[in-house]
Amino acid sequence: MTQDIEQSFEILKRGTVEIYSEKELKEKLIDARKKGRQLRIKLGMDPTAPDLHLGHTVVMRKLRQFQDLGHKAVLIIGDYTARIGDPTGQNTTRPVLSGEDIDKNAQTYFKQAEKILDTSEDKLEIRPNGEWLRDLDLAAIIKLCSSMTVARMLERDTFEQRYKKCEPISIHEFLYPLMQGYDSVMTESDVELGGTDQTFNNLAGRDLQRINGQAPQIVMTLPILAGLDGVEKMSKSKNNYIGVTDEPSDMYGKIMSISDEMMENYFTLLTDVPFGKIAELINSEKTHPKKAKAALAKDIISQFYDSEAAEKAEEDFEQVFARRELPDDMPEAVLDSQPIALSKMVAEAGLAASGGEAKRLVKQGGVSVNGEKMSDPSAQVQPEDGMVLKVGKRRFAKVVVK
Amino acid sequence: MTQDIEQSFEILKRGTVEIYSEKELKEKLIDARKKGRQLRIKLGMDPTAPDLHLGHTVVMRKLRQFQDLGHKAVLIIGDYTARIGDPTGQNTTRPVLSGEDIDKNAQTYFKQAEKILDTSEDKLEIRPNGEWLRDLDLAAIIKLCSSMTVARMLERDTFEQRYKKCEPISIHEFLYPLMQGYDSVMTESDVELGGTDQTFNNLAGRDLQRINGQAPQIVMTLPILAGLDGVEKMSKSKNNYIGVTDEPSDMYGKIMSISDEMMENYFTLLTDVPFGKIAELINSEKTHPKKAKAALAKDIISQFYDSEAAEKAEEDFEQVFARRELPDDMPEAVLDSQPIALSKMVAEAGLAASGGEAKRLVKQGGVSVNGEKMSDPSAQVQPEDGMVLKVGKRRFAKVVVK
């Protein structure tokens, strides 16, 4: 294997949970290089949830990496099944959509996907699966279904759990993985990308391709991104997400809110920052995770906007952050406009019981003016309207000049 | 319920294993009478096995009873699925048939079915299910599949056993019961008949009709007829069957060969002989089951031929039966053409070691000539070519006159 193929492989492997199989992926990369052909990298798009958040971008970024290595992204729009929905009405993730809705959602999706994918004509192919699914008749469907056993289907995580819990599984639910596999046959995909929740469906594609005389696609699974809360997966309904159309300042603030433990995961899945650099940021800055998070936030904002917007977002955040420390309902300290000794100011503002206590508080380092710590009780301070006097962690006063 | 409806119900109930439900059947009968409408009685026909044997006639006789009560038989030819066969090739009962084969088989079937069914136009409707199945698209099939759960499907005897034994069940096998149920929807059947092996499939029809806003069909199951061996079910492949095109003499011989225990079952399922009469035949004639079997054989032959043919078959059988007692390779006894004393004849034929032993044997009643017992050793017998001399149970000689 030449060095650049090895390098490509390492880029592609980053962040993946599983590759079925690494060996086959390497062989495909070598074969593609030798024959000067593009690999066809399939990704299914759900037309019911067009708004993209960072959770979606994990696989899309992987797709982009393939594109950057010269390969072709094949986006499948599940329009056919979206038109049908779930006939039982129980699966709320499968509402019935009109053709109009699907078109509108697809438009929204692609407008947002452009932020991540290379949309050059030779790098992107978009295929609604109704193109081939609408032509399937019962004979073809029987053939399709004959390629998979019930036992194998019930091994699938979600089915297994539901079956054990005696929760009803309707037979049509068995058809979806087969249809998804059939999409792979019809688009002759070389690689299919998906979250770990799609592993089973995507492996079905391997089976169906084999039966139809095609080389089975490589299946690469990527982790499901945790939401900002670090508990649930990122999703719009949990309101723990960062949308790709979020304003830079929102992105910045949301990323600053994640827990320190989540940083490494976000760096790995949402940026191209090399592993060495990530370790450095997270470990050497251990006492200042805020800086590592700021670096993460700026990297991500730069992807969707630019570095200028990222810097601006940081500045805004810092200002807001500083302001945010202050309570909304501070008591006012009405003072003369003359400069005044700090300890006296503290006492007059009512933040200490006496001048003596005020002096001690200042000496102990518990007093700040406009966020700046001051430790000399006799330092002269010029009172200004809106000046914030802080004692300890929770006592504040806002200066009003007479 | 009027008396004649009650009577109809009793006729229809005869021999059934289960009726889902008796109450609904009575209601349908009453409703049909009130509205002057025919009930539509559905029976599926398997185009892969056109030759009918008595096993098939159990349900067909039930269908005929409905016809005789004024209702309409709706025969479904499973042509669509026969054209597909089993894509896995594992289910040998589902070979792929050409349209030509199916037509030929259907012709054979109907020619034989005419012996049992009323073929008047207003009593019989024949529908190939390709008529509606070929128009099903994926959306319709998803809808169809959504009406049944995996758990329910796996409760079915054969599936349950195979699943527990870890024998592969392909997903397409789940589609057949649904298609069969869809046939009921499309033909608006009021009653479906079938063997007990079809219970699950036929009940699926009830579910699908309900979902489609139709009154659910009554499902009547009939027992699977035991083969002549009394062990396996009657089938061509086991060679334990009586074909409806068998010659009267073959039918007669085959029925005479069944065990005494099977008679009641055959009487119930294959004749209209009233229960009281059956009991009488079987119980009072307990020491002569041959006579009860002869009555059974003649009844059945009369159904497919006429009573004259039945009588003739009995006579032929008796002759053959008598002849059949003789071994094929009897030693020859070459004798003079003069009359001769029986004991001397026995000795000369080599069936006794001496004249004395021969006399004793005759006196003991162990000697017969042409099947007629003779006990006088000195009786004069006129030797004839082919005359059979029998001593005890196993010693024979055939006379050849010098």
mmCIF file of N, CA and C in Angstrom, chain A residues 260-345:
data_model
loop_
_atom_site.group_PDB
_atom_site.id
_atom_site.type_symbol
_atom_site.label_atom_id
_atom_site.label_comp_id
_atom_site.label_asym_id
_atom_site.label_seq_id
_atom_site.Cartn_x
_atom_site.Cartn_y
_atom_site.Cartn_z
ATOM 1 N N ASP A 260 -16.620 19.333 30.281
ATOM 2 C CA ASP A 260 -15.228 19.150 29.880
ATOM 3 C C ASP A 260 -15.001 17.774 29.261
ATOM 4 N N GLU A 261 -15.700 16.784 29.784
ATOM 5 C CA GLU A 261 -15.485 15.404 29.310
ATOM 6 C C GLU A 261 -15.885 15.232 27.848
ATOM 7 N N MET A 262 -16.778 16.076 27.379
ATOM 8 C CA MET A 262 -17.280 15.886 26.019
ATOM 9 C C MET A 262 -16.371 16.477 24.947
ATOM 10 N N MET A 263 -15.433 17.317 25.398
ATOM 11 C CA MET A 263 -14.614 18.043 24.428
ATOM 12 C C MET A 263 -13.874 17.157 23.440
ATOM 13 N N GLU A 264 -13.244 16.117 23.971
ATOM 14 C CA GLU A 264 -12.417 15.283 23.097
ATOM 15 C C GLU A 264 -13.277 14.674 21.978
ATOM 16 N N ASN A 265 -14.453 14.202 22.378
ATOM 17 C CA ASN A 265 -15.370 13.606 21.418
ATOM 18 C C ASN A 265 -15.774 14.618 20.339
ATOM 19 N N TYR A 266 -16.135 15.806 20.738
ATOM 20 C CA TYR A 266 -16.538 16.838 19.771
ATOM 21 C C TYR A 266 -15.358 17.208 18.871
ATOM 22 N N PHE A 267 -14.162 17.348 19.463
ATOM 23 C CA PHE A 267 -12.981 17.664 18.651
ATOM 24 C C PHE A 267 -12.778 16.583 17.579
ATOM 25 N N THR A 268 -12.909 15.320 18.004
ATOM 26 C CA THR A 268 -12.648 14.212 17.079
ATOM 27 C C THR A 268 -13.663 14.178 15.945
ATOM 28 N N LEU A 269 -14.929 14.341 16.308
ATOM 29 C CA LEU A 269 -15.989 14.131 15.321
ATOM 30 C C LEU A 269 -16.356 15.382 14.537
ATOM 31 N N LEU A 270 -16.082 16.546 15.108
ATOM 32 C CA LEU A 270 -16.582 17.764 14.462
ATOM 33 C C LEU A 270 -15.483 18.660 13.907
ATOM 34 N N THR A 271 -14.227 18.273 14.106
ATOM 35 C CA THR A 271 -13.131 19.081 13.556
ATOM 36 C C THR A 271 -12.087 18.159 12.927
ATOM 37 N N ASP A 272 -11.136 18.800 12.228
ATOM 38 C CA ASP A 272 -10.018 18.033 11.688
ATOM 39 C C ASP A 272 -8.766 18.252 12.525
ATOM 40 N N VAL A 273 -8.909 18.856 13.687
ATOM 41 C CA VAL A 273 -7.745 19.110 14.544
ATOM 42 C C VAL A 273 -7.049 17.773 14.803
ATOM 43 N N PRO A 274 -5.715 17.721 14.530
ATOM 44 C CA PRO A 274 -5.009 16.445 14.687
ATOM 45 C C PRO A 274 -5.076 15.958 16.132
ATOM 46 N N PHE A 275 -5.039 14.635 16.267
ATOM 47 C CA PHE A 275 -5.165 14.036 17.596
ATOM 48 C C PHE A 275 -4.141 14.594 18.586
ATOM 49 N N GLY A 276 -2.887 14.815 18.115
ATOM 50 C CA GLY A 276 -1.820 15.319 18.989
ATOM 51 C C GLY A 276 -2.200 16.676 19.561
ATOM 52 N N LYS A 277 -2.719 17.490 18.679
ATOM 53 C CA LYS A 277 -3.097 18.856 19.059
ATOM 54 C C LYS A 277 -4.282 18.821 20.047
ATOM 55 N N ILE A 278 -5.216 17.918 19.788
ATOM 56 C CA ILE A 278 -6.375 17.797 20.690
ATOM 57 C C ILE A 278 -5.893 17.439 22.093
ATOM 58 N N ALA A 279 -4.992 16.455 22.164
ATOM 59 C CA ALA A 279 -4.472 15.998 23.462
ATOM 60 C C ALA A 279 -3.795 17.163 24.168
ATOM 61 N N GLU A 280 -3.040 17.906 23.411
ATOM 62 C CA GLU A 280 -2.307 19.038 23.964
ATOM 63 C C GLU A 280 -3.280 20.063 24.556
ATOM 64 N N LEU A 281 -4.283 20.399 23.759
ATOM 65 C CA LEU A 281 -5.276 21.388 24.193
ATOM 66 C C LEU A 281 -5.986 20.947 25.464
ATOM 67 N N ILE A 282 -6.368 19.689 25.459
ATOM 68 C CA ILE A 282 -7.179 19.208 26.572
ATOM 69 C C ILE A 282 -6.349 18.940 27.816
ATOM 70 N N ASN A 283 -5.139 18.391 27.615
ATOM 71 C CA ASN A 283 -4.351 18.009 28.794
ATOM 72 C C ASN A 283 -3.563 19.164 29.394
ATOM 73 N N SER A 284 -2.808 19.886 28.553
ATOM 74 C CA SER A 284 -1.967 20.937 29.128
ATOM 75 C C SER A 284 -2.830 22.079 29.658
ATOM 76 N N GLU A 285 -3.988 22.183 29.123
ATOM 77 C CA GLU A 285 -4.873 23.274 29.550
ATOM 78 C C GLU A 285 -5.882 22.775 30.575
ATOM 79 N N LYS A 286 -5.519 21.700 31.233
ATOM 80 C CA LYS A 286 -6.513 21.018 32.044
ATOM 81 C C LYS A 286 -7.185 21.964 33.052
ATOM 82 N N THR A 287 -6.403 22.868 33.529
ATOM 83 C CA THR A 287 -6.996 23.784 34.513
ATOM 84 C C THR A 287 -7.836 24.860 33.839
ATOM 85 N N HIS A 288 -7.679 24.992 32.511
ATOM 86 C CA HIS A 288 -8.458 26.005 31.807
ATOM 87 C C HIS A 288 -9.248 25.393 30.652
ATOM 88 N N PRO A 289 -10.165 24.508 30.944
ATOM 89 C CA PRO A 289 -10.936 23.876 29.862
ATOM 90 C C PRO A 289 -11.677 24.923 29.039
ATOM 91 N N LYS A 290 -11.888 26.087 29.626
ATOM 92 C CA LYS A 290 -12.597 27.117 28.890
ATOM 93 C C LYS A 290 -11.848 27.497 27.614
ATOM 94 N N LYS A 291 -10.532 27.485 27.697
ATOM 95 C CA LYS A 291 -9.754 27.849 26.506
ATOM 96 C C LYS A 291 -9.850 26.780 25.430
ATOM 97 N N ALA A 292 -9.830 25.510 25.871
ATOM 98 C CA ALA A 292 -9.947 24.413 24.907
ATOM 99 C C ALA A 292 -11.326 24.473 24.233
ATOM 100 N N LYS A 293 -12.326 24.760 25.040
ATOM 101 C CA LYS A 293 -13.679 24.859 24.474
ATOM 102 C C LYS A 293 -13.778 26.019 23.496
ATOM 103 N N ALA A 294 -13.098 27.114 23.843
ATOM 104 C CA ALA A 294 -13.108 28.273 22.950
ATOM 105 C C ALA A 294 -12.476 27.896 21.610
ATOM 106 N N ALA A 295 -11.386 27.114 21.674
ATOM 107 C CA ALA A 295 -10.718 26.688 20.442
ATOM 108 C C ALA A 295 -11.669 25.813 19.618
ATOM 109 N N LEU A 296 -12.384 24.926 20.306
ATOM 110 C CA LEU A 296 -13.349 24.046 19.638
ATOM 111 C C LEU A 296 -14.451 24.874 18.985
ATOM 112 N N ALA A 297 -14.980 25.803 19.754
ATOM 113 C CA ALA A 297 -16.084 26.622 19.252
ATOM 114 C C ALA A 297 -15.635 27.408 18.020
ATOM 115 N N LYS A 298 -14.442 27.980 18.089
ATOM 116 C CA LYS A 298 -13.972 28.786 16.955
ATOM 117 C C LYS A 298 -13.722 27.928 15.719
ATOM 118 N N ASP A 299 -13.222 26.709 15.943
ATOM 119 C CA ASP A 299 -12.983 25.807 14.806
ATOM 120 C C ASP A 299 -14.306 25.504 14.102
ATOM 121 N N ILE A 300 -15.300 25.185 14.901
ATOM 122 C CA ILE A 300 -16.604 24.812 14.318
ATOM 123 C C ILE A 300 -17.256 26.004 13.618
ATOM 124 N N ILE A 301 -17.220 27.175 14.264
ATOM 125 C CA ILE A 301 -17.826 28.352 13.638
ATOM 126 C C ILE A 301 -17.109 28.675 12.323
ATOM 127 N N SER A 302 -15.774 28.508 12.319
ATOM 128 C CA SER A 302 -15.019 28.789 11.088
ATOM 129 C C SER A 302 -15.474 27.882 9.955
ATOM 130 N N GLN A 303 -15.904 26.662 10.282
ATOM 131 C CA GLN A 303 -16.374 25.744 9.234
ATOM 132 C C GLN A 303 -17.666 26.247 8.588
ATOM 133 N N PHE A 304 -18.542 26.781 9.417
ATOM 134 C CA PHE A 304 -19.848 27.184 8.873
ATOM 135 C C PHE A 304 -19.873 28.644 8.458
ATOM 136 N N TYR A 305 -18.985 29.454 9.034
ATOM 137 C CA TYR A 305 -18.871 30.874 8.639
ATOM 138 C C TYR A 305 -17.423 31.096 8.264
ATOM 139 N N ASP A 306 -16.661 31.945 9.046
ATOM 140 C CA ASP A 306 -15.231 32.090 8.792
ATOM 141 C C ASP A 306 -14.543 32.452 10.102
ATOM 142 N N SER A 307 -13.230 32.597 10.043
ATOM 143 C CA SER A 307 -12.482 32.789 11.296
ATOM 144 C C SER A 307 -12.815 34.137 11.923
ATOM 145 N N GLU A 308 -13.129 35.111 11.077
ATOM 146 C CA GLU A 308 -13.493 36.436 11.589
ATOM 147 C C GLU A 308 -14.765 36.316 12.441
ATOM 148 N N ALA A 309 -15.756 35.624 11.881
ATOM 149 C CA ALA A 309 -17.014 35.425 12.606
ATOM 150 C C ALA A 309 -16.755 34.677 13.910
ATOM 151 N N ALA A 310 -15.776 33.768 13.875
ATOM 152 C CA ALA A 310 -15.451 32.996 15.068
ATOM 153 C C ALA A 310 -14.868 33.898 16.157
ATOM 154 N N GLU A 311 -13.947 34.790 15.738
ATOM 155 C CA GLU A 311 -13.321 35.711 16.708
ATOM 156 C C GLU A 311 -14.378 36.629 17.316
ATOM 157 N N LYS A 312 -15.237 37.121 16.425
ATOM 158 C CA LYS A 312 -16.292 38.033 16.860
ATOM 159 C C LYS A 312 -17.203 37.340 17.895
ATOM 160 N N ALA A 313 -17.491 36.075 17.604
ATOM 161 C CA ALA A 313 -18.363 35.322 18.508
ATOM 162 C C ALA A 313 -17.708 35.191 19.881
ATOM 163 N N GLU A 314 -16.395 34.985 19.861
ATOM 164 C CA GLU A 314 -15.675 34.839 21.134
ATOM 165 C C GLU A 314 -15.755 36.143 21.937
ATOM 166 N N GLU A 315 -15.472 37.257 21.247
ATOM 167 C CA GLU A 315 -15.511 38.560 21.925
ATOM 168 C C GLU A 315 -16.884 38.806 22.540
ATOM 169 N N ASP A 316 -17.893 38.611 21.694
ATOM 170 C CA ASP A 316 -19.258 38.838 22.176
ATOM 171 C C ASP A 316 -19.536 37.986 23.399
ATOM 172 N N PHE A 317 -19.099 36.738 23.299
ATOM 173 C CA PHE A 317 -19.374 35.825 24.404
ATOM 174 C C PHE A 317 -18.714 36.315 25.678
ATOM 175 N N GLU A 318 -17.460 36.767 25.558
ATOM 176 C CA GLU A 318 -16.728 37.197 26.742
ATOM 177 C C GLU A 318 -17.435 38.364 27.415
ATOM 178 N N GLN A 319 -17.893 39.284 26.570
ATOM 179 C CA GLN A 319 -18.628 40.432 27.126
ATOM 180 C C GLN A 319 -19.894 39.967 27.828
ATOM 181 N N VAL A 320 -20.637 39.174 27.100
ATOM 182 C CA VAL A 320 -21.894 38.687 27.661
ATOM 183 C C VAL A 320 -21.622 37.872 28.909
ATOM 184 N N PHE A 321 -20.532 37.080 28.801
ATOM 185 C CA PHE A 321 -20.174 36.208 29.916
ATOM 186 C C PHE A 321 -19.900 37.038 31.156
ATOM 187 N N ALA A 322 -19.085 38.124 30.986
ATOM 188 C CA ALA A 322 -18.719 38.990 32.106
ATOM 189 C C ALA A 322 -19.989 39.612 32.696
ATOM 190 N N ARG A 323 -20.854 40.072 31.803
ATOM 191 C CA ARG A 323 -22.080 40.717 32.238
ATOM 192 C C ARG A 323 -22.996 39.709 32.943
ATOM 193 N N ARG A 324 -22.899 38.519 32.390
ATOM 194 C CA ARG A 324 -23.813 37.492 32.854
ATOM 195 C C ARG A 324 -23.576 37.128 34.322
ATOM 196 N N GLU A 325 -22.349 37.392 34.812
ATOM 197 C CA GLU A 325 -22.021 37.075 36.194
ATOM 198 C C GLU A 325 -22.852 37.904 37.178
ATOM 199 N N LEU A 326 -23.279 39.070 36.667
ATOM 200 C CA LEU A 326 -23.957 40.004 37.570
ATOM 201 C C LEU A 326 -25.450 39.693 37.671
ATOM 202 N N PRO A 327 -25.973 39.801 38.879
ATOM 203 C CA PRO A 327 -27.412 39.598 39.015
ATOM 204 C C PRO A 327 -28.178 40.791 38.421
ATOM 205 N N ASP A 328 -29.403 40.528 38.043
ATOM 206 C CA ASP A 328 -30.205 41.579 37.413
ATOM 207 C C ASP A 328 -30.654 42.655 38.410
ATOM 208 N N ASP A 329 -30.835 42.246 39.657
ATOM 209 C CA ASP A 329 -31.456 43.168 40.624
ATOM 210 C C ASP A 329 -30.481 43.621 41.728
ATOM 211 N N MET A 330 -29.322 44.208 41.259
ATOM 212 C CA MET A 330 -28.345 44.653 42.264
ATOM 213 C C MET A 330 -28.895 45.870 43.022
ATOM 214 N N PRO A 331 -28.594 45.931 44.325
ATOM 215 C CA PRO A 331 -28.958 47.157 45.064
ATOM 216 C C PRO A 331 -28.086 48.320 44.580
ATOM 217 N N GLU A 332 -28.637 49.478 44.625
ATOM 218 C CA GLU A 332 -27.856 50.639 44.184
ATOM 219 C C GLU A 332 -27.114 51.261 45.372
ATOM 220 N N ALA A 333 -25.897 51.761 45.081
ATOM 221 C CA ALA A 333 -25.130 52.466 46.127
ATOM 222 C C ALA A 333 -24.992 53.919 45.659
ATOM 223 N N VAL A 334 -25.709 54.796 46.304
ATOM 224 C CA VAL A 334 -25.688 56.198 45.875
ATOM 225 C C VAL A 334 -24.502 56.899 46.556
ATOM 226 N N LEU A 335 -23.530 57.388 45.723
ATOM 227 C CA LEU A 335 -22.280 57.956 46.253
ATOM 228 C C LEU A 335 -22.052 59.370 45.715
ATOM 229 N N ASP A 336 -21.204 60.133 46.469
ATOM 230 C CA ASP A 336 -20.761 61.430 45.951
ATOM 231 C C ASP A 336 -19.875 61.208 44.754
ATOM 232 N N SER A 337 -19.682 62.213 43.948
ATOM 233 C CA SER A 337 -18.856 62.063 42.759
ATOM 234 C C SER A 337 -17.355 62.168 43.099
ATOM 235 N N GLN A 338 -17.027 62.453 44.386
ATOM 236 C CA GLN A 338 -15.619 62.567 44.773
ATOM 237 C C GLN A 338 -14.967 61.198 44.868
ATOM 238 N N PRO A 339 -13.633 61.138 44.506
ATOM 239 C CA PRO A 339 -12.904 59.878 44.735
ATOM 240 C C PRO A 339 -12.996 59.500 46.218
ATOM 241 N N ILE A 340 -12.959 58.229 46.500
ATOM 242 C CA ILE A 340 -13.221 57.730 47.858
ATOM 243 C C ILE A 340 -12.360 56.478 48.096
ATOM 244 N N ALA A 341 -11.952 56.251 49.316
ATOM 245 C CA ALA A 341 -11.135 55.058 49.638
ATOM 246 C C ALA A 341 -12.003 53.806 49.436
ATOM 247 N N LEU A 342 -11.380 52.769 48.918
ATOM 248 C CA LEU A 342 -12.121 51.561 48.561
ATOM 249 C C LEU A 342 -12.911 50.994 49.757
ATOM 250 N N SER A 343 -12.249 50.863 50.930
ATOM 251 C CA SER A 343 -12.939 50.252 52.079
ATOM 252 C C SER A 343 -14.139 51.106 52.502
ATOM 253 N N LYS A 344 -13.967 52.415 52.356
ATOM 254 C CA LYS A 344 -15.059 53.313 52.728
ATOM 255 C C LYS A 344 -16.228 53.135 51.755
ATOM 256 N N MET A 345 -15.843 52.994 50.494
ATOM 257 C CA MET A 345 -16.857 52.788 49.448
ATOM 258 C C MET A 345 -17.668 51.519 49.731
#
